[in-house]
mmCIF file of C-alpha atoms in Angstrom:
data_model
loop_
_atom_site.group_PDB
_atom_site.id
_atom_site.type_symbol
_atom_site.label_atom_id
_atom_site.label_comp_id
_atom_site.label_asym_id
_atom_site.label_seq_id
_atom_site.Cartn_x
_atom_site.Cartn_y
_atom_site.Cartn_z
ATOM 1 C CA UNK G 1 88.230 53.445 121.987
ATOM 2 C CA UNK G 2 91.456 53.544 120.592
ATOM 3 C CA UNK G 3 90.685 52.737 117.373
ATOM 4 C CA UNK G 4 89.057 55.537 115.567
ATOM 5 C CA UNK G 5 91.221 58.216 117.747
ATOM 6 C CA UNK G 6 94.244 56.392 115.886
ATOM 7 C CA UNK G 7 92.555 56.105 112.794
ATOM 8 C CA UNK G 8 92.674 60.212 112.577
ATOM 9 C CA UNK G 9 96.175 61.776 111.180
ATOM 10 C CA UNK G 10 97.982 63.437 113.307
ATOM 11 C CA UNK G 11 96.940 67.024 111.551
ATOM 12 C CA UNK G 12 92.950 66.366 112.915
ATOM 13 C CA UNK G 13 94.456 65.383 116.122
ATOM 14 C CA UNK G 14 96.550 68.015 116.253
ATOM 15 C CA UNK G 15 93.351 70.625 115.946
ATOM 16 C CA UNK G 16 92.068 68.810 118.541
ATOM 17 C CA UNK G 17 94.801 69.402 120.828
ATOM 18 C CA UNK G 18 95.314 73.144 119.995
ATOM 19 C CA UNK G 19 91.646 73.970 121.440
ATOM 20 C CA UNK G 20 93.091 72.647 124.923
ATOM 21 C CA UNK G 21 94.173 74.909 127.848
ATOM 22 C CA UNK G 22 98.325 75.161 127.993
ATOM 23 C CA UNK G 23 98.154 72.734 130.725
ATOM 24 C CA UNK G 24 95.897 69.740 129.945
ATOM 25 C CA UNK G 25 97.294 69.549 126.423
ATOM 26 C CA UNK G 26 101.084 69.000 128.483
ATOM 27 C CA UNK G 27 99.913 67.067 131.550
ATOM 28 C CA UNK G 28 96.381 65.509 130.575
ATOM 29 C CA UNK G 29 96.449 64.305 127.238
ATOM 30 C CA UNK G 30 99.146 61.986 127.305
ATOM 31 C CA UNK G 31 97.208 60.350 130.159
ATOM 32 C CA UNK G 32 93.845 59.530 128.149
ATOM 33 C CA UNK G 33 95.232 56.668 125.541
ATOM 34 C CA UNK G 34 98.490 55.563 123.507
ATOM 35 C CA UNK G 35 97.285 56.986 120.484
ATOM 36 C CA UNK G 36 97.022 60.263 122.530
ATOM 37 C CA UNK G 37 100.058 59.967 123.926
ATOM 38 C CA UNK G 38 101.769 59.170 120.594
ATOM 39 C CA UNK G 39 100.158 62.319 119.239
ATOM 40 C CA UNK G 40 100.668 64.658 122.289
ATOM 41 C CA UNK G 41 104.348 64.419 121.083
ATOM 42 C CA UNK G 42 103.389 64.746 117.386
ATOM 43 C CA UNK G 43 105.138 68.263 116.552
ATOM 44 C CA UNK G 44 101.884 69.277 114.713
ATOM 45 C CA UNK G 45 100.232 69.495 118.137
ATOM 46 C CA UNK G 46 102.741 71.796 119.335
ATOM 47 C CA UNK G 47 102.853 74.205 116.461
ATOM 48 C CA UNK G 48 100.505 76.969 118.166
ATOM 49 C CA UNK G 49 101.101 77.553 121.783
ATOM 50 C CA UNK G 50 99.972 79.735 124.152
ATOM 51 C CA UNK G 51 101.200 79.890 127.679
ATOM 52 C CA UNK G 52 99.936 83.179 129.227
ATOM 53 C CA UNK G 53 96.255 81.695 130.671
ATOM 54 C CA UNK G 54 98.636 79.080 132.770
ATOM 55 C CA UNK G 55 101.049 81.863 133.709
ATOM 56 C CA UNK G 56 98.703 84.195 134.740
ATOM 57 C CA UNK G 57 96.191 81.576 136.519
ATOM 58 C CA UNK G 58 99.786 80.446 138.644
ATOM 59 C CA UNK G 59 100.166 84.237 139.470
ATOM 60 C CA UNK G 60 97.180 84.727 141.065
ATOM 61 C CA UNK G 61 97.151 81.641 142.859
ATOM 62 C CA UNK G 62 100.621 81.955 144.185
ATOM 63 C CA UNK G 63 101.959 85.392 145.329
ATOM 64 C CA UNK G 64 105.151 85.717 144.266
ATOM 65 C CA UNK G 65 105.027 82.645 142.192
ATOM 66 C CA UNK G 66 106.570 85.204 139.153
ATOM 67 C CA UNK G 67 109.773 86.403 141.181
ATOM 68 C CA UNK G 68 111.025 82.778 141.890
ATOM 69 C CA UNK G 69 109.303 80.994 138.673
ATOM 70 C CA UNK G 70 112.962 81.040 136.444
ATOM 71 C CA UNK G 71 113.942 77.577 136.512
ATOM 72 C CA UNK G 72 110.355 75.822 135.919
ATOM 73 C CA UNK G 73 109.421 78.479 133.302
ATOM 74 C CA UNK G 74 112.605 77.707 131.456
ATOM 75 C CA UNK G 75 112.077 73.715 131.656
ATOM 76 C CA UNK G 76 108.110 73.845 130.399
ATOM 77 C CA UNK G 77 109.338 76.502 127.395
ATOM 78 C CA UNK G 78 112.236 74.048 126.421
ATOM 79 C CA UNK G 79 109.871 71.008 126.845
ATOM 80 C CA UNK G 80 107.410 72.988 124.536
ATOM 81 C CA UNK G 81 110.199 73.806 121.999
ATOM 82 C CA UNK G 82 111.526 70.168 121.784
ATOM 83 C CA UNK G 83 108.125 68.766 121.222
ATOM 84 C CA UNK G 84 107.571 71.035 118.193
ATOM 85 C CA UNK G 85 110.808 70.047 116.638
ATOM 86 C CA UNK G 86 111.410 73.048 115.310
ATOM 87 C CA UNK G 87 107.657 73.565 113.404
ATOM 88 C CA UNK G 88 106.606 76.139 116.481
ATOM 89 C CA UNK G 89 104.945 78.828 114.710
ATOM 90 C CA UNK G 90 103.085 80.702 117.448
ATOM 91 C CA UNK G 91 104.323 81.352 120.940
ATOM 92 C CA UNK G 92 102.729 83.272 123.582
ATOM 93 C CA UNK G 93 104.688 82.974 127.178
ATOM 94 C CA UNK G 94 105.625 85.591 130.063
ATOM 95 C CA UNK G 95 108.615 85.805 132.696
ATOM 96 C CA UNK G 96 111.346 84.617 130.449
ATOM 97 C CA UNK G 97 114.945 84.192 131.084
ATOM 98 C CA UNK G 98 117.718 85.022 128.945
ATOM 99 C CA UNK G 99 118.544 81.165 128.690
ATOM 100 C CA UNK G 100 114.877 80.366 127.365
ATOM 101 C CA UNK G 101 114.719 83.167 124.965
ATOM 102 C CA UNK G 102 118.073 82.468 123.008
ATOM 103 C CA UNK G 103 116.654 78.400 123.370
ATOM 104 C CA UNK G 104 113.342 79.681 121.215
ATOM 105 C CA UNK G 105 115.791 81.560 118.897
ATOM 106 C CA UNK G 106 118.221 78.621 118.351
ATOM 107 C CA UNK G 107 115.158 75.882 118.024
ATOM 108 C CA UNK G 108 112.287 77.737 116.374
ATOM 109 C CA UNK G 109 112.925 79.380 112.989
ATOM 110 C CA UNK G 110 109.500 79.061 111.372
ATOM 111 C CA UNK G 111 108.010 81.290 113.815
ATOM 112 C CA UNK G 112 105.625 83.567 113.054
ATOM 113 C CA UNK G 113 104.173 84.921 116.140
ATOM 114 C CA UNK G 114 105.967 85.281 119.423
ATOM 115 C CA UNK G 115 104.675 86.958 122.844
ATOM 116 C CA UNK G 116 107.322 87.500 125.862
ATOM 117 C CA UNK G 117 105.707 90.416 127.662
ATOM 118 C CA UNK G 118 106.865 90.869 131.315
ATOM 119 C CA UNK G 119 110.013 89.431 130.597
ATOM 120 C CA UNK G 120 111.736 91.862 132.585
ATOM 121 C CA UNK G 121 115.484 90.360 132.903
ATOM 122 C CA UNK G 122 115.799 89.217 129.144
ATOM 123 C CA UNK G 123 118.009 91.443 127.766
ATOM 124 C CA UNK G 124 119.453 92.818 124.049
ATOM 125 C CA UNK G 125 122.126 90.107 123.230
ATOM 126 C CA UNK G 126 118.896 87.442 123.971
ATOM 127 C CA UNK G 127 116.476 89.443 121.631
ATOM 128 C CA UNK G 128 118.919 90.233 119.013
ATOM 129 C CA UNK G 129 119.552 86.134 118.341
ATOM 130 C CA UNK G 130 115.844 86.378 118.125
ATOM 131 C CA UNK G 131 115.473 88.680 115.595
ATOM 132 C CA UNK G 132 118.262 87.196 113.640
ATOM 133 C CA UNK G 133 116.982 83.492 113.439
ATOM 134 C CA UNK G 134 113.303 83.879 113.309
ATOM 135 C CA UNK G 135 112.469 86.490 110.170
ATOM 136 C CA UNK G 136 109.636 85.089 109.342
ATOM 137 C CA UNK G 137 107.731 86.749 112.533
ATOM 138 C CA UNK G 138 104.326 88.644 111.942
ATOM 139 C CA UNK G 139 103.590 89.419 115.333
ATOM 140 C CA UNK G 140 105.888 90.954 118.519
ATOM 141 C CA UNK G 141 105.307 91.345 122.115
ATOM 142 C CA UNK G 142 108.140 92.949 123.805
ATOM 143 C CA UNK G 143 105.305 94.545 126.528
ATOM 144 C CA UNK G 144 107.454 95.343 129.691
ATOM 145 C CA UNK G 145 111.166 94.026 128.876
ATOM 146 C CA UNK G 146 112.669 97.119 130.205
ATOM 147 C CA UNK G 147 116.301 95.813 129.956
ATOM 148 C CA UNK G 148 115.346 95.703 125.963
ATOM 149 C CA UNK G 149 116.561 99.021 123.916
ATOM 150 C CA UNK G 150 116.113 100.931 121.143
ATOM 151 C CA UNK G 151 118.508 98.225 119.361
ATOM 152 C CA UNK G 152 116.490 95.157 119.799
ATOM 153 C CA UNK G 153 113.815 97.056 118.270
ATOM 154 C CA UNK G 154 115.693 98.296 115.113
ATOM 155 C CA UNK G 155 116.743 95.053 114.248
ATOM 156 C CA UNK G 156 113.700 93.126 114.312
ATOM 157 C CA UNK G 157 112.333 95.720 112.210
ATOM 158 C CA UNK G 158 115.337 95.478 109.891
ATOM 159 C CA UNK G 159 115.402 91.633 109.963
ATOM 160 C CA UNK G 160 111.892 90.832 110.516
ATOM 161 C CA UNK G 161 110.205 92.180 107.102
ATOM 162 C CA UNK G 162 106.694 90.384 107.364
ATOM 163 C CA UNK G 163 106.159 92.060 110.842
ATOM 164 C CA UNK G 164 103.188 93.577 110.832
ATOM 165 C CA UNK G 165 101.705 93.400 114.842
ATOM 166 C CA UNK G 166 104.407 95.341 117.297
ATOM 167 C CA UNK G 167 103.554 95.564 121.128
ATOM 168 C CA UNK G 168 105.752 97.952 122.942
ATOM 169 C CA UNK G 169 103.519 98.807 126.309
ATOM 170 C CA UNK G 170 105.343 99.873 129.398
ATOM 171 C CA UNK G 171 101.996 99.306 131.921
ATOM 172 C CA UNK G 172 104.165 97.918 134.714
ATOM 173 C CA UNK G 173 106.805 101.019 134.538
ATOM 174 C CA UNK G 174 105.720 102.439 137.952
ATOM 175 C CA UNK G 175 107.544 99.437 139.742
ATOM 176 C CA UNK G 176 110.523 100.130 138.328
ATOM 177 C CA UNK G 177 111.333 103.623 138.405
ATOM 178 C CA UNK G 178 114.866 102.950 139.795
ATOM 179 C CA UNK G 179 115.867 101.792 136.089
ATOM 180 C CA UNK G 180 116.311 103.550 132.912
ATOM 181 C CA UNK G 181 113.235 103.011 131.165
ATOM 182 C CA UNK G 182 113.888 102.422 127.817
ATOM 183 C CA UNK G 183 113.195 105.908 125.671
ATOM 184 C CA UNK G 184 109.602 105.935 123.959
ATOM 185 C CA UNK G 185 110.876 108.586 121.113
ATOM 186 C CA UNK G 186 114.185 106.634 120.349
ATOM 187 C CA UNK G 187 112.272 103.830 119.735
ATOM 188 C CA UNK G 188 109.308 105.671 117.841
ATOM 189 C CA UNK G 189 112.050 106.787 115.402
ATOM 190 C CA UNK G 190 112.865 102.640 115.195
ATOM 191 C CA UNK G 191 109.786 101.916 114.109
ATOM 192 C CA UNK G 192 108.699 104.596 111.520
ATOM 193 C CA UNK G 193 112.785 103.920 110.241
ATOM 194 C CA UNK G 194 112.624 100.136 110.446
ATOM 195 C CA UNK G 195 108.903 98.871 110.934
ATOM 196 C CA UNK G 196 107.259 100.181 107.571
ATOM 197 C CA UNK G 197 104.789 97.590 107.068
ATOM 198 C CA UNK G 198 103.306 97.284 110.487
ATOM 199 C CA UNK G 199 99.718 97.784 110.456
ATOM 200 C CA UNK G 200 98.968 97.252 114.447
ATOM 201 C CA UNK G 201 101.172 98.931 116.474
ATOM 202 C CA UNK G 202 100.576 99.584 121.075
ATOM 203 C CA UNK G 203 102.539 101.992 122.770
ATOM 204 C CA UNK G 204 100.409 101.628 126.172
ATOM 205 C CA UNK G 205 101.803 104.303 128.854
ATOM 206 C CA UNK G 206 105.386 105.271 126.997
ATOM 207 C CA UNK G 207 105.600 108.143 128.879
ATOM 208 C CA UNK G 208 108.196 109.069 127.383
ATOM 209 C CA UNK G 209 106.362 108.807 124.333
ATOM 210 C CA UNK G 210 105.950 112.878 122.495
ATOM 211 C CA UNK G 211 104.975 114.271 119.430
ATOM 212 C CA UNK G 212 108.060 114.292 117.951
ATOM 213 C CA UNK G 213 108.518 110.502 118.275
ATOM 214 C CA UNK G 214 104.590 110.296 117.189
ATOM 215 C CA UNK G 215 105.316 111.921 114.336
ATOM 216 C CA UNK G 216 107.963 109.478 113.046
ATOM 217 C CA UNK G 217 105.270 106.798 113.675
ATOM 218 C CA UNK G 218 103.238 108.729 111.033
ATOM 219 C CA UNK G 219 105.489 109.583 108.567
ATOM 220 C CA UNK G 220 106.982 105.835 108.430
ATOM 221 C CA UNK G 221 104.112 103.532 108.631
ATOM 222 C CA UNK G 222 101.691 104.494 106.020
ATOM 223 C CA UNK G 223 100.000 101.286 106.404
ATOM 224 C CA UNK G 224 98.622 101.615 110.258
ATOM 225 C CA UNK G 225 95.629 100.502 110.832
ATOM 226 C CA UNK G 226 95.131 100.730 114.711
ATOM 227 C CA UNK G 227 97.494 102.634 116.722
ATOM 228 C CA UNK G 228 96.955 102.558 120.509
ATOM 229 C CA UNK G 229 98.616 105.243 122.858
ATOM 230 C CA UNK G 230 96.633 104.935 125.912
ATOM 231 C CA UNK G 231 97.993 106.880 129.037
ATOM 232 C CA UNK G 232 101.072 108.693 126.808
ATOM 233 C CA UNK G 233 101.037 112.017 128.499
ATOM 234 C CA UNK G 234 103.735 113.343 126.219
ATOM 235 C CA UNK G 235 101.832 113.829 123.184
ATOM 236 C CA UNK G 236 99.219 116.707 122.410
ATOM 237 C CA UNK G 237 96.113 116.976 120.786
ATOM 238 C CA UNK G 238 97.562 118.771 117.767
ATOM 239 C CA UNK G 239 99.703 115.601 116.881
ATOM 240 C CA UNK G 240 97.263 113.308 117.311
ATOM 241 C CA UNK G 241 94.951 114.857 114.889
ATOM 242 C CA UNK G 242 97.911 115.089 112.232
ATOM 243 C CA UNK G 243 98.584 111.219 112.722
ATOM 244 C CA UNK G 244 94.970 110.679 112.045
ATOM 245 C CA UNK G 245 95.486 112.812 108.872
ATOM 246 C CA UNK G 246 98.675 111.538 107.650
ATOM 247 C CA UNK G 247 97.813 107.733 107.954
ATOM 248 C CA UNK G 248 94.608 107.323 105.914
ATOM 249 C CA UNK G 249 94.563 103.826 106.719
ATOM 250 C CA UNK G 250 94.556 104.155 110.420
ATOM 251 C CA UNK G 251 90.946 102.471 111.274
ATOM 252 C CA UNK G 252 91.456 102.685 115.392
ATOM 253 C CA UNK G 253 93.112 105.238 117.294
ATOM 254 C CA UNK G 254 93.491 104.801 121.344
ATOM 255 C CA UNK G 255 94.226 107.985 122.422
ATOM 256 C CA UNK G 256 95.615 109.014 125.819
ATOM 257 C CA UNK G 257 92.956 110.835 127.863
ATOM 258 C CA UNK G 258 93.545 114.588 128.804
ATOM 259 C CA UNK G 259 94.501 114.765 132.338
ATOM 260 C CA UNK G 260 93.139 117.740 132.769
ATOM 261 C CA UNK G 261 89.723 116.458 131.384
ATOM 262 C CA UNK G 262 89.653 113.552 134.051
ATOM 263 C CA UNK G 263 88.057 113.595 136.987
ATOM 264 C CA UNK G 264 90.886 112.050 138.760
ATOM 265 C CA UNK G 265 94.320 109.989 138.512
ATOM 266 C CA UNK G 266 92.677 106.829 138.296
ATOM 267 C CA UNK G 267 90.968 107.121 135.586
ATOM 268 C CA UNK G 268 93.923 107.558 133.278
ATOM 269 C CA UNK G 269 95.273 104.023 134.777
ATOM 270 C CA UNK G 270 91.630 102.471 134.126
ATOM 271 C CA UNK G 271 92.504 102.151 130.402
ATOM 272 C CA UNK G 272 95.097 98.990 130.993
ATOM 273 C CA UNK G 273 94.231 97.993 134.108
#
């Protein structure tokens, strides 16, 4: 059986691999042959990586898991890392540390797409290394990093001049209303300053979010295609129909829904639940 499986290069093997779940491509693979084995360390089959289904699926499954998951998250990321030898180009994790973000900024310059929503603890000085060794990146998830500021997201904008796919949501802010959520119009004026050629761009629930900072989306990113503001109370009607307006490109719109239009509280919360 070996035969033909070693026969293939490592690039066929490698989109093989890629169409795995997160965990049987780590744990399983190596298991099934040597010439799988070889290849499960083959940094082509490590290139594209996404985490969050095995994340999430140990969430649910352990309560609490999240809260005490630092030191295993930050040994699978940097056995992840090492097996791509630097060729990671797509990264999609949750719950990171400070350590394991700066160890994906110092190991993984060729990436183009990286995802480290609910990494509440990770901080500026961990994002900033970020944004100054990976330029190449496309695509940004900094969904619920609450200790991030206004900072980390003008200089990915300013170093990162391919980005064009910017999440910003703040759906888990209700748990921590004892910090100081970071400020949706500071950061608005960020991104229509520093974030010009973004064409997807989620604000979920910035409350802080009005139509003064919406309005520096506008006049900034020309290029918007979808814009999604679901549950941002700030902004009015008026502004919303200007964005429309002054972004011809702008394709899908999420707006929030009036809360004096719904029928109750929970519907607002219905749109990223």
């Amino acid at each position: 059986m070996e035969g033909p499986w070693a026969s293939l290069m490592s690039e066929l093997l490698a989109d093989v691999f890629v169409r795995l779940p997160f965990e049987e491509r780590l744990k399983t693979v190596p298991l099934v042959c040597k010439a799988w084995k070889t290849a499960s360390h083959d940094p082509h089959c490590w290139r594209d990586v996404d985490m969050e289904p095995w994340i999430k699926a140990k969430s649910e499954t352990n309560y609490g898991w999240e809260f005490d998951c630092k030191e295993e998250l930050e040994d699978v990321v940097k056995v992840v890392v090492d097996r791509s030898q630097g060729q990671l180009r797509r990264l999609r994790t949750m719950f990171c540390s400070n350590e394991s973000v700066q160890y994906i900024a110092e190991n993984c310059p060729l990436l183009i797409e990286l995802s480290i929503s609910d990494s509440v603890l990770v901080e500026d000085d961990s994002a900033l290394l970020v944004a100054e060794n990976c330029r190449r990146l496309e695509s940004l998830d900094l969904s619920d990093c609450y200790l991030l500021t206004t900072r980390s997201v003008e200089v990915f904008g300013r170093n990162c001049c391919s980005l064009i796919t910017f999440s910003r949501n703040m759906l888990r802010s209700h748990e921590f209303t004892g910090m100081d959520l970071p400020s949706g119009d500071q950061e608005a004026v960020a991104i229509g300053c520093h974030m010009r050629s973004l064409k997807h761009l989620e604000l979920k629930k910035s409350n802080s979010l009005t139509d003064f900072g919406l309005m520096q989306i506008a006049k900034g990113c020309k290029n918007i295609e979808s814009l999604n503001i679901a549950c941002c109370s700030g902004v009015s009607p008026r502004a919303m129909e200007n964005v429309s307006a002054m972004c011809p490109k702008l394709k899908s719109f999420v707006k929030p829904i009036n809360p004096r239009m719904a029928v109750n509280q929970k519907l607002i919360w219905m749109l990223w639940d």
